[in-house]
Amino acid sequence: PLKGFATLIEIFPEVRKVFPDARLLIAGDGPERTRLESLVTQKKLEDVVSISKSLPHEVLLRYIEAADVLVVNALHETFPHQVLEAMAIHTPVVATRVGGIPEIIDHGKDGILVSFGDRKALVKAVLSVLDDDAHALSLVRSAEEKIGRFAPGPFVDTLAGLFKKQTRGQIV
């Protein structure tokens, strides 16, 4: 439930009103699977919503790269690497403003942030990426510039500097 997949299924008919060819893939497995599959059936979305089992990382990345948008509709996230991965492979990101996500995404610049539970904002954000190629490309280009900050070398150096500062120069 913390991942907000049920909400994605529930709002998907609104996305399809504007983009009838849209498809939704939810990747992974877990205790919510049966409930989500029932919701897909209840909403009569079996032909357009797929729930895969867990996928090998390289396969998942290919799906994300092929996607028009990655949506992370989570109630709680610490530092979701999938957001960084999507940014690195040029897939626009719509995500909730929780945990470490705002540390990664500057709203409106290199991704779109919405509040968890705000279905209207979520639909609007997804549609804005799907409907405006120039906007989606702008998000991707800005994300491409930012992603270098999270490369292992610079990222580790930044963390080490923060730890050093917090310990008054003493490495503990």
Short mmCIF file of C-alpha atoms in Angstrom, two decimals:
data_model
loop_
_atom_site.label_atom_id
_atom_site.label_comp_id
_atom_site.label_asym_id
_atom_site.label_seq_id
_atom_site.Cartn_x
_atom_site.Cartn_y
_atom_site.Cartn_z
CA PRO A 1 0.00 0.00 0.00
CA LEU A 2 2.92 2.39 0.62
CA LYS A 3 3.77 2.34 -3.10
CA GLY A 4 0.38 3.73 -4.15
CA PHE A 5 -0.14 1.25 -7.00
CA ALA A 6 -3.89 1.02 -6.37
CA THR A 7 -4.17 4.76 -6.99
CA LEU A 8 -2.33 4.40 -10.30
CA ILE A 9 -4.82 1.76 -11.40
CA GLU A 10 -7.76 3.87 -10.22
CA ILE A 11 -6.65 7.00 -12.09
CA PHE A 12 -5.60 5.16 -15.23
CA PRO A 13 -9.03 5.45 -16.93
CA GLU A 14 -8.62 9.25 -16.71
CA VAL A 15 -5.26 9.01 -18.45
CA ARG A 16 -6.79 6.77 -21.13
CA LYS A 17 -9.53 9.30 -21.84
CA VAL A 18 -6.84 11.58 -23.20
CA PHE A 19 -4.41 8.88 -24.38
CA PRO A 20 -6.47 5.83 -25.42
CA ASP A 21 -3.34 3.87 -26.34
CA ALA A 22 -1.72 4.32 -22.91
CA ARG A 23 -0.53 1.25 -21.06
CA LEU A 24 0.45 0.81 -17.41
CA LEU A 25 3.05 -1.65 -16.18
CA ILE A 26 3.47 -2.29 -12.48
CA ALA A 27 6.66 -4.26 -11.94
CA GLY A 28 7.36 -6.41 -8.93
CA ASP A 29 5.70 -8.81 -6.60
CA GLY A 30 4.38 -8.58 -3.08
CA PRO A 31 1.47 -9.00 -0.71
CA GLU A 32 -0.71 -6.47 -2.58
CA ARG A 33 -0.56 -8.37 -5.88
CA THR A 34 -3.91 -10.20 -5.53
CA ARG A 35 -5.71 -7.03 -4.45
CA LEU A 36 -4.20 -5.07 -7.36
CA GLU A 37 -5.12 -7.77 -9.87
CA SER A 38 -8.70 -7.71 -8.55
CA LEU A 39 -8.80 -3.95 -8.93
CA VAL A 40 -7.57 -4.24 -12.53
CA THR A 41 -10.38 -6.73 -13.22
CA GLN A 42 -12.97 -4.60 -11.42
CA LYS A 43 -11.97 -1.56 -13.52
CA LYS A 44 -11.97 -3.72 -16.70
CA LEU A 45 -8.37 -2.76 -17.45
CA GLU A 46 -6.99 -6.26 -18.08
CA ASP A 47 -5.95 -5.36 -21.64
CA VAL A 48 -4.07 -2.20 -20.68
CA VAL A 49 -2.67 -2.73 -17.16
CA SER A 50 -0.04 -5.39 -16.55
CA ILE A 51 1.37 -6.48 -13.23
CA SER A 52 4.59 -8.36 -13.77
CA LYS A 53 6.41 -10.57 -11.34
CA SER A 54 9.80 -9.37 -10.13
CA LEU A 55 12.01 -8.60 -13.10
CA PRO A 56 15.78 -8.79 -13.42
CA HIS A 57 17.21 -5.31 -12.97
CA GLU A 58 18.44 -5.02 -16.57
CA VAL A 59 14.98 -5.98 -17.91
CA LEU A 60 13.27 -3.48 -15.62
CA LEU A 61 15.63 -0.76 -16.85
CA ARG A 62 14.69 -1.56 -20.46
CA TYR A 63 11.01 -1.14 -19.59
CA ILE A 64 11.70 2.17 -17.84
CA GLU A 65 13.75 3.37 -20.81
CA ALA A 66 10.92 2.48 -23.19
CA ALA A 67 8.32 4.23 -21.01
CA ASP A 68 7.03 7.72 -21.68
CA VAL A 69 7.00 8.43 -17.94
CA LEU A 70 8.01 6.74 -14.70
CA VAL A 71 5.52 7.33 -11.90
CA VAL A 72 6.61 6.83 -8.30
CA ASN A 73 3.44 7.31 -6.27
CA ALA A 74 4.81 6.34 -2.88
CA LEU A 75 3.72 7.37 0.59
CA HIS A 76 7.25 6.77 1.86
CA GLU A 77 10.62 6.52 0.12
CA THR A 78 14.07 7.08 1.51
CA PHE A 79 16.26 7.52 -1.56
CA PRO A 80 14.68 5.72 -4.53
CA HIS A 81 17.38 4.66 -6.95
CA GLN A 82 14.76 3.97 -9.61
CA VAL A 83 14.21 7.74 -9.89
CA LEU A 84 17.93 8.28 -10.52
CA GLU A 85 18.00 5.42 -12.98
CA ALA A 86 15.03 6.82 -14.92
CA MET A 87 16.69 10.23 -15.04
CA ALA A 88 19.93 8.65 -16.27
CA ILE A 89 18.19 6.79 -19.10
CA HIS A 90 16.14 9.81 -20.19
CA THR A 91 12.71 8.88 -18.90
CA PRO A 92 10.69 11.74 -17.39
CA VAL A 93 9.69 11.23 -13.76
CA VAL A 94 6.50 12.08 -11.87
CA ALA A 95 6.87 11.34 -8.18
CA THR A 96 5.43 12.11 -4.79
CA ARG A 97 7.02 14.78 -2.64
CA VAL A 98 8.18 12.37 0.09
CA GLY A 99 11.41 11.22 1.71
CA GLY A 100 14.49 11.76 -0.39
CA ILE A 101 12.66 12.36 -3.66
CA PRO A 102 12.69 16.18 -3.34
CA GLU A 103 16.46 15.90 -2.82
CA ILE A 104 16.68 14.35 -6.28
CA ILE A 105 13.99 16.21 -8.23
CA ASP A 106 13.56 19.95 -8.54
CA HIS A 107 9.82 20.26 -9.19
CA GLY A 108 9.09 21.44 -12.71
CA LYS A 109 12.73 21.49 -13.69
CA ASP A 110 13.93 17.89 -13.91
CA GLY A 111 10.76 16.07 -12.86
CA ILE A 112 7.33 16.72 -11.44
CA LEU A 113 6.46 16.36 -7.76
CA VAL A 114 2.96 15.90 -6.36
CA SER A 115 1.62 15.36 -2.87
CA PHE A 116 0.76 11.78 -1.96
CA GLY A 117 -2.99 11.27 -2.19
CA ASP A 118 -3.59 14.22 -4.53
CA ARG A 119 -5.13 12.26 -7.40
CA LYS A 120 -5.99 15.33 -9.48
CA ALA A 121 -2.41 16.58 -9.31
CA LEU A 122 -1.11 13.12 -10.18
CA VAL A 123 -3.33 12.84 -13.26
CA LYS A 124 -2.46 16.39 -14.30
CA ALA A 125 1.28 15.71 -13.91
CA VAL A 126 1.19 12.47 -15.91
CA LEU A 127 -0.89 14.09 -18.64
CA SER A 128 1.43 17.10 -18.80
CA VAL A 129 4.38 14.82 -19.56
CA LEU A 130 2.46 12.70 -22.07
CA ASP A 131 0.79 15.67 -23.77
CA ASP A 132 3.75 17.99 -24.23
CA ASP A 133 6.84 16.52 -25.88
CA ALA A 134 8.78 19.76 -25.44
CA HIS A 135 8.02 19.77 -21.71
CA ALA A 136 9.03 16.09 -21.36
CA LEU A 137 12.25 16.76 -23.27
CA SER A 138 13.02 19.76 -21.06
CA LEU A 139 12.60 17.61 -17.94
CA VAL A 140 14.88 14.94 -19.41
CA ARG A 141 17.58 17.42 -20.41
CA SER A 142 17.61 19.06 -16.98
CA ALA A 143 17.71 15.63 -15.33
CA GLU A 144 20.65 14.69 -17.53
CA GLU A 145 22.57 17.71 -16.26
CA LYS A 146 21.74 16.91 -12.63
CA ILE A 147 22.44 13.19 -12.66
CA GLY A 148 26.20 13.73 -12.57
CA ARG A 149 25.88 14.94 -8.97
CA PHE A 150 24.80 11.44 -8.02
CA ALA A 151 27.64 9.59 -9.76
CA PRO A 152 29.59 7.46 -7.26
CA GLY A 153 32.67 9.72 -7.10
CA PRO A 154 30.99 13.10 -6.57
CA PHE A 155 28.21 11.62 -4.45
CA VAL A 156 30.62 9.84 -2.11
CA ASP A 157 32.82 12.95 -1.91
CA THR A 158 29.80 15.08 -0.96
CA LEU A 159 28.72 12.60 1.71
CA ALA A 160 32.25 12.38 3.10
CA GLY A 161 32.38 16.19 3.29
CA LEU A 162 29.10 16.28 5.19
CA PHE A 163 30.25 13.62 7.63
CA LYS A 164 33.55 15.43 8.13
CA LYS A 165 31.71 18.71 8.79
CA GLN A 166 29.35 17.07 11.29
CA THR A 167 32.20 15.49 13.20
CA ARG A 168 34.25 18.72 13.27
CA GLY A 169 36.92 17.30 11.02
CA GLN A 170 37.27 14.04 12.90
CA ILE A 171 36.59 10.95 10.88
CA VAL A 172 34.75 8.47 13.08
#
